[in-house]
C-alpha positions as a printed Julia matrix, in Angstrom:
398×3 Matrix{Float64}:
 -59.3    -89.66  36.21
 -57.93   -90.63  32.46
 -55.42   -93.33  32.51
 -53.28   -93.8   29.96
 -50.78   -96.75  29.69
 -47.65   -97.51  27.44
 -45.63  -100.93  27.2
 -41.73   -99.35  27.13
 -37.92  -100.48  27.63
 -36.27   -97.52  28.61
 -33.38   -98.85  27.92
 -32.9    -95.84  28.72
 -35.56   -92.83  29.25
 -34.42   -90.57  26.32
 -36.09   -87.43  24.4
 -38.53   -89.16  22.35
 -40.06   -90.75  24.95
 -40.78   -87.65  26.39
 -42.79   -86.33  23.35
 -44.28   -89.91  23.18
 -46.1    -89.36  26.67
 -46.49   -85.56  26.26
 -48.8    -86.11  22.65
 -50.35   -89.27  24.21
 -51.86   -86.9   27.24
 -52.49   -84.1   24.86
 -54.54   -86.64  22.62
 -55.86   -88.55  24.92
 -56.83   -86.0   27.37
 -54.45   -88.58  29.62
 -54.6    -87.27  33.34
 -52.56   -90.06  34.87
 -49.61   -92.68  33.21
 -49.08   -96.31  33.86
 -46.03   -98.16  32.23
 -45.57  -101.18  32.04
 -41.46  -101.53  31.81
 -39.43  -104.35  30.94
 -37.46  -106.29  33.97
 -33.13  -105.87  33.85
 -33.3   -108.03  30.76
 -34.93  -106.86  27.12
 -36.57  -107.87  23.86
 -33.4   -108.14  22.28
 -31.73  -110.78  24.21
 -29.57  -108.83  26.49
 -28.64  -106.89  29.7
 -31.03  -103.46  30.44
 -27.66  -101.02  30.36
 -29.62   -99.87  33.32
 -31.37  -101.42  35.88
 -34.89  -101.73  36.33
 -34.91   -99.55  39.32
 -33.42   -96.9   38.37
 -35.09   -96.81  34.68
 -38.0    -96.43  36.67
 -37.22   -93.35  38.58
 -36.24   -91.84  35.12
 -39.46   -92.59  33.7
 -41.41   -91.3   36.7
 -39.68   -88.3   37.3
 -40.19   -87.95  33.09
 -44.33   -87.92  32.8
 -44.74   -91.82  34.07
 -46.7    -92.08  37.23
 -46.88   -95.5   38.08
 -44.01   -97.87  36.66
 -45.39  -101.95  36.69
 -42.31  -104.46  35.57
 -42.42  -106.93  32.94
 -40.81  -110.07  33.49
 -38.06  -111.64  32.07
 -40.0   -114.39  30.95
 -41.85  -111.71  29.07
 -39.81  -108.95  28.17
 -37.02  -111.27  25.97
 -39.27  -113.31  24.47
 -40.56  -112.31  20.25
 -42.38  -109.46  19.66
 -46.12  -111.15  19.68
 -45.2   -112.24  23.32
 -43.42  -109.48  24.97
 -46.45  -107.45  23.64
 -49.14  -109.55  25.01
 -46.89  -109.58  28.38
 -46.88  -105.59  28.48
 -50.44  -105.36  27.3
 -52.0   -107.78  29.4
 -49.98  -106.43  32.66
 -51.6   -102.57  32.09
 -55.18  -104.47  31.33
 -55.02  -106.39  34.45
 -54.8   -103.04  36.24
 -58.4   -103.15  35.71
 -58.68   -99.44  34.84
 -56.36   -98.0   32.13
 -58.71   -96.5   29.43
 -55.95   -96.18  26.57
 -53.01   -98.06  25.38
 -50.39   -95.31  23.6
 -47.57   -96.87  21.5
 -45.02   -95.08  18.77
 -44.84   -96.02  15.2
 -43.31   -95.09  11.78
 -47.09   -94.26  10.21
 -48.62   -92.66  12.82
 -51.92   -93.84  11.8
 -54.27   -96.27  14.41
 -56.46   -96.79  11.54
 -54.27   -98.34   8.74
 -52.66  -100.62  11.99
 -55.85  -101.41  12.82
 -56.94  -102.48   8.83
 -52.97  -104.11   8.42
 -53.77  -106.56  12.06
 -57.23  -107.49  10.34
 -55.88  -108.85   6.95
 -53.05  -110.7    8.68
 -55.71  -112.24  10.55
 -57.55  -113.13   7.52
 -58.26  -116.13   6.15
 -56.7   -115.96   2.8
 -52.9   -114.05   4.53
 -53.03  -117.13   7.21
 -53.12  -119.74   4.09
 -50.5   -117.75   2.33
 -48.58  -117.68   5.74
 -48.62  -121.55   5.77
 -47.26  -122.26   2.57
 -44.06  -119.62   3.55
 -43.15  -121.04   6.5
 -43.0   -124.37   5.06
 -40.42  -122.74   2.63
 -38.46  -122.2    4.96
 -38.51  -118.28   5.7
 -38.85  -116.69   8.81
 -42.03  -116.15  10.18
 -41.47  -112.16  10.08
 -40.4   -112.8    6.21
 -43.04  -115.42   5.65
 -46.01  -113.23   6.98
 -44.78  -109.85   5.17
 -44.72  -111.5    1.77
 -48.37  -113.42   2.7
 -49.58  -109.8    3.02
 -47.75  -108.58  -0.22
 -49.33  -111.26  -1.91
 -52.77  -111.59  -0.99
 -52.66  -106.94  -0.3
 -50.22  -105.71  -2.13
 -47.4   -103.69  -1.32
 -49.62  -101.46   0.98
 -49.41  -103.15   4.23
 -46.3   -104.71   3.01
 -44.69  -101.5    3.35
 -46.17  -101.36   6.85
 -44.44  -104.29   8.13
 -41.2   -102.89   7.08
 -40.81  -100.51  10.29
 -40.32  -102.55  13.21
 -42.6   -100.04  15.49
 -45.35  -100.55  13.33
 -44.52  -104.26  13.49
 -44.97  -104.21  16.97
 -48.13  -101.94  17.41
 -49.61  -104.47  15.11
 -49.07  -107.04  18.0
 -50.04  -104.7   20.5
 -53.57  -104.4   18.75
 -53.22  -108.09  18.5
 -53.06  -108.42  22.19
 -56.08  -106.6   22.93
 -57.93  -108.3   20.61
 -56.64  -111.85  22.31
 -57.15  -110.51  25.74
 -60.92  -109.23  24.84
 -59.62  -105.59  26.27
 -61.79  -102.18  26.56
 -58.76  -100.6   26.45
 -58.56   -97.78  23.43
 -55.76   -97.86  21.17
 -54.0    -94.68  20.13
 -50.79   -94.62  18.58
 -47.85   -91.69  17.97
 -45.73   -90.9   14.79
 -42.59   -91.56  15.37
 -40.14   -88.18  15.21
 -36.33   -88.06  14.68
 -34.05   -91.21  14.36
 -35.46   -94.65  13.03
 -34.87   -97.77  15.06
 -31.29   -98.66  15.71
 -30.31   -95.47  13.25
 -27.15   -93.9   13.81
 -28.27   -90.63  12.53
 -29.72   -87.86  15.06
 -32.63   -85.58  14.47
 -31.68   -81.9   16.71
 -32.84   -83.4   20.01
 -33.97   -86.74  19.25
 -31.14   -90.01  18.66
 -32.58   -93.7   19.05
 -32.21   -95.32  22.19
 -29.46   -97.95  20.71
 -27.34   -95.21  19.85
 -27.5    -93.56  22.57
 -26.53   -96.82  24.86
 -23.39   -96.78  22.02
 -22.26   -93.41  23.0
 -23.06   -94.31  26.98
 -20.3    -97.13  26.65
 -17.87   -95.41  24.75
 -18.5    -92.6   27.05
 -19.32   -90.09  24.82
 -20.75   -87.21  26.79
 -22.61   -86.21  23.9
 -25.73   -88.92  24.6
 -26.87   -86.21  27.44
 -28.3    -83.88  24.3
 -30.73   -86.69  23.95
 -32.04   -87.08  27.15
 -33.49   -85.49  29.88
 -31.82   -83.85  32.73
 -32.81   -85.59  35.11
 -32.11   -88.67  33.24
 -28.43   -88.13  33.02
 -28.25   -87.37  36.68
 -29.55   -91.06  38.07
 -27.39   -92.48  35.35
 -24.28   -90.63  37.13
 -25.67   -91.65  40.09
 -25.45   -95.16  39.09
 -22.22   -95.25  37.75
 -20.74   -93.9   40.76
 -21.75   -96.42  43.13
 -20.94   -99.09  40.6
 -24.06   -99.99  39.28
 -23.98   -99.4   35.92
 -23.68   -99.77  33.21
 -24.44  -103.2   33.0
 -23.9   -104.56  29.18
 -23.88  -108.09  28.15
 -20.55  -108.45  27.29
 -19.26  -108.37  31.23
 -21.59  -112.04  31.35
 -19.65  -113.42  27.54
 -17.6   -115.32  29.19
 -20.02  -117.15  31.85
 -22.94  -117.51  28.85
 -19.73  -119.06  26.94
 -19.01  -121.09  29.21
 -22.68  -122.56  30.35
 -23.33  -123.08  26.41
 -20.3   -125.12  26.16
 -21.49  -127.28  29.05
 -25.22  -127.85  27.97
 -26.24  -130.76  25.33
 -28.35  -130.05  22.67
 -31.12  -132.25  24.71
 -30.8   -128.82  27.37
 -30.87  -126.49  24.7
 -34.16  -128.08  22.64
 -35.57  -127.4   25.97
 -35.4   -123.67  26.12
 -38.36  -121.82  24.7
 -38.97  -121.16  21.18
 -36.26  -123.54  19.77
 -38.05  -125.99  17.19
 -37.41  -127.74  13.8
 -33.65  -128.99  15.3
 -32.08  -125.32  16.26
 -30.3   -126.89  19.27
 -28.1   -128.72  17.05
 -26.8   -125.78  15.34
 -26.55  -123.55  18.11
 -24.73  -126.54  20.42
 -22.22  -126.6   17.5
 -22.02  -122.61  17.08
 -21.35  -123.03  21.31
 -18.38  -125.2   20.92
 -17.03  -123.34  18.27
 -17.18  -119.98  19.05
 -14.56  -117.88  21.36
 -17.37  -114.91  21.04
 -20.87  -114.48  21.69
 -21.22  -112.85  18.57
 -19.33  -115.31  17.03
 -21.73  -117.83  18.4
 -25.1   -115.7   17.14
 -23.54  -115.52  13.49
 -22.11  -119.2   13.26
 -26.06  -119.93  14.47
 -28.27  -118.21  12.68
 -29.85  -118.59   9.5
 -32.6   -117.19   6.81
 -35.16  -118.23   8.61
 -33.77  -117.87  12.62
 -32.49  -114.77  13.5
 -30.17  -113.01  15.17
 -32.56  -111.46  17.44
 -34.49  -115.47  17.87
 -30.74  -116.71  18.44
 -29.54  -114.36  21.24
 -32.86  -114.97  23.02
 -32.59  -118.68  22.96
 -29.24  -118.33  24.04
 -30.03  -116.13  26.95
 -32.8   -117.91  28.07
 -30.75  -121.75  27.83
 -28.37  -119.97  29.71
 -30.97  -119.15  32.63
 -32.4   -122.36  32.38
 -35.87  -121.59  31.25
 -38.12  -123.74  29.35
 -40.88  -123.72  27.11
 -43.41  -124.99  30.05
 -42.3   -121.9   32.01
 -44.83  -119.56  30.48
 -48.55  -120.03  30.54
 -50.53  -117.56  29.22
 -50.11  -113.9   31.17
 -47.83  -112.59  33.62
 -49.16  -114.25  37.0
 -48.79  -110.88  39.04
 -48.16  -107.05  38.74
 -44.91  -105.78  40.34
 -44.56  -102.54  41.21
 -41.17  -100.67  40.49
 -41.6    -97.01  41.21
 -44.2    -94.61  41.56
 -45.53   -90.11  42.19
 -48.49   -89.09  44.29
 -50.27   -89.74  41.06
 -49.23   -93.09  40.93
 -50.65   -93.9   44.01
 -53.9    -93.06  42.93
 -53.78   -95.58  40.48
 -52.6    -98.05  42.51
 -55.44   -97.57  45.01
 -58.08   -97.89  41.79
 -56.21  -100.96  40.68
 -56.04  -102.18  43.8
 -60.3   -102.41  44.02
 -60.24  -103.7   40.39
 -56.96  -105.73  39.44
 -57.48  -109.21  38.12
 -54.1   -110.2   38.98
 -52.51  -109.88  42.67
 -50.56  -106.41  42.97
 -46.89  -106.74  44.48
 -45.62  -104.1   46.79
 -43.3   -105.66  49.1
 -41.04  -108.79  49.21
 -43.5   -110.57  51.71
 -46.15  -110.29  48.75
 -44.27  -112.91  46.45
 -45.29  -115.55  49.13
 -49.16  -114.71  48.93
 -48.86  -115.73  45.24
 -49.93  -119.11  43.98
 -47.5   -121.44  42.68
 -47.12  -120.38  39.29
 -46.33  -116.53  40.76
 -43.84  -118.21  42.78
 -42.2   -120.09  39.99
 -42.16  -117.05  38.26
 -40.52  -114.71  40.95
 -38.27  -116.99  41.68
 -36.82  -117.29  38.46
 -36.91  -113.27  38.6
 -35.06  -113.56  41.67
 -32.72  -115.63  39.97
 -32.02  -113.14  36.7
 -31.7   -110.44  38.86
 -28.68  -112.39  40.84
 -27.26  -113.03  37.38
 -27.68  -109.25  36.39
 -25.68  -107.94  39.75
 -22.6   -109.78  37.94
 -23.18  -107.5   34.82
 -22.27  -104.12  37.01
 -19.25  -102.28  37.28
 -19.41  -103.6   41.14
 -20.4   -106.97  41.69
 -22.9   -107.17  44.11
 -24.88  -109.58  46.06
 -27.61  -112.09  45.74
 -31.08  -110.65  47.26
 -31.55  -107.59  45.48
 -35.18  -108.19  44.31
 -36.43  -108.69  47.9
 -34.41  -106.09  49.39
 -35.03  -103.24  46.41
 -38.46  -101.54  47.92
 -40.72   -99.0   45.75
 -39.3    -95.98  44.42
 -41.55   -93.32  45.15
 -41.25   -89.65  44.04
């Protein structure tokens, strides 16, 4: 047995990453799959269009044997911590062999050469004196590379999947993992591209054409991947964007001080100020994001901040790794995985509701604030639903 694992979104399962786990078990002689998939919420600072259940089932009836979740905490935080969430989740397992990830070059080797001269000594200097100018810490690391490299890993850094396989390779380094790196050229549309490539469109335009309900999105998907998503919408589950919570995130902005916001994680150098004066101001969450950010912060850094002040977390809430593994859906493949893991794991595995009380406090603080987001996602749906969904919402298995 070959495991191979992946850190993914799915927001939703579409075409290319189909070829992305078809190459990776062609390459890496892969005979099993473990992702590890973000919760309802994503990197971006939003709703999953989809929910995390039924992403699941498209990824495992799509090549994916065992799905793990990443939690919320993790997967809407910045890039360098929703990849050391994902990667450390699949290296707890205790016996994946490979980490597979897309990027623009296509090349493990030049990631691998681009992660050791950020780390070195002369880029992290250079990196200093940026950020004290004032640019953001993407900006301010690129042009430390371009100044102290040259253009070459410069140019690198100017794809945002090779961006983030750099911080994948950056996780395993920080975790001390045995787990091989491989990585996959990325074919057809570029990230958040509106232009399609025959079978292949980018997962942002596809959620685009999903909401204006444009049929046409099923070209770039699979099958059986546009079935569950009927499914869904016909029992009122999805889809589930951000814009059905505007007017609740408006309204808990509007009620927080800056003191609350300052609180949140990541917010530093006095960004509550400006964002607790974009929240009285604004009649839109966009509005909000744009009378907020800046050079150096972000649109993406803004909508996370504001998503996260809006669930209440703070900067104390994460410490280090995810505290637990969560299982979301799995094949007969996937259960031998689980049954490996399950001899090997570093972390305790979570199968059933009655295994969040087992946990130790910090896995409790941390499922219950899970428990809480997922609450907050049922009012995102076509049909508002419920409280109770994450203890009532078994396995999917295939």
């Amino acid at each position: 047995m070959k495991i191979g694992g992946i850190v993914a979104e799915y927001n939703p399962f579409h075409n290319g990453h189909s070829y992305q786990i078809e190459k990776s078990k062609e390459l890496g002689e892969w005979t099993h799959v473990v992702a590890a998939m973000s919760s309802n919420y994503v990197q971006r600072g939003e709703t999953a269009l989809i929910s995390k259940w039924a992403r699941a089932e498209m990824a495992v009836k799509n090549g994916v044997d065992l799905v793990i979740e990443i939690p919320t905490l993790w997967s809407t935080s910045y890039a360098q911590r929703f990849a050391f969430g994902g990667v450390s989740l699949l290296n707890s397992l205790g016996c994946v062999d490979m980490l597979s990830f897309g990027s623009e070059c296509g090349n493990i080797d030049e990631l691998i050469e681009c992660k050791d001269a950020i780390n070195s000594d002369a880029v992290s200097e250079r990196l200093k004196e940026n950020l004290e100018y004032g640019l953001s810490f993407a900006s301010a690391r690129s042009e430390a590379l371009k100044a102290v490299c040259g253009n070459r890993f410069f140019d690198i850094l100017e794809e945002p999947n090779n961006t983030l396989g750099v911080e994948y390779l950056q996780a395993l380094d920080k975790l001390g993992s045995d787990m091989i790196p491989m990585t996959i050229r990325r074919i057809g549309a570029s990230h958040d591209s509106v232009m399609r490539s025959e079978n292949f469109a980018c997962a942002s335009d596809i959620r685009r054409m999903m909401l204006e309900e444009n049929k046409e999105w099923e070209m770039y998907v699979p099958q059986s991947v546009a079935d569950i998503y009927a499914r869904e919408a016909e029992n009122g589950k999805a889809p589930c964007p951000i814009s059905k919570l505007e007017f609740s995130i408006l309204c808990c902005m509007r009620q927080l001080s800056a003191e609350d916001i300052g609180l949140s994680p990541d917010v530093s150098e006095g960004m509550e100020y400006r964002i607790h004066d974009a929240a009285l101001r604004a009649s839109s969450l966009e509005e909000l994001f744009q009378l907020a950010k800046t050079k150096r912060y972000s649109h993406a850094r803004i909508r996370r901040i504001v998503l996260h002040a809006f669930m209440g977390f703070v900067a104390d809430d994460y410490r280090g790794e995810p505290p637990y593994i969560h299982v979301l859906a799995m094949n007969d493949k996937g259960k031998e995985i689980l049954k490996e893991a399950k001899e090997k794991a570093s972390k305790p595995i979570v199968t059933k509701a009655s295994d969040f009380n087992e946990l130790d406090d910090y896995g409790r603080h941390v499922f219950a604030l899970e428990d809480m987001c997922t609450d907050v996602y049922s009012l995102a749906s076509p049909v508002i639903f419920p409280c109770g969904r994450e203890k009532t919402n078994g396995i999917t298995i295939i």
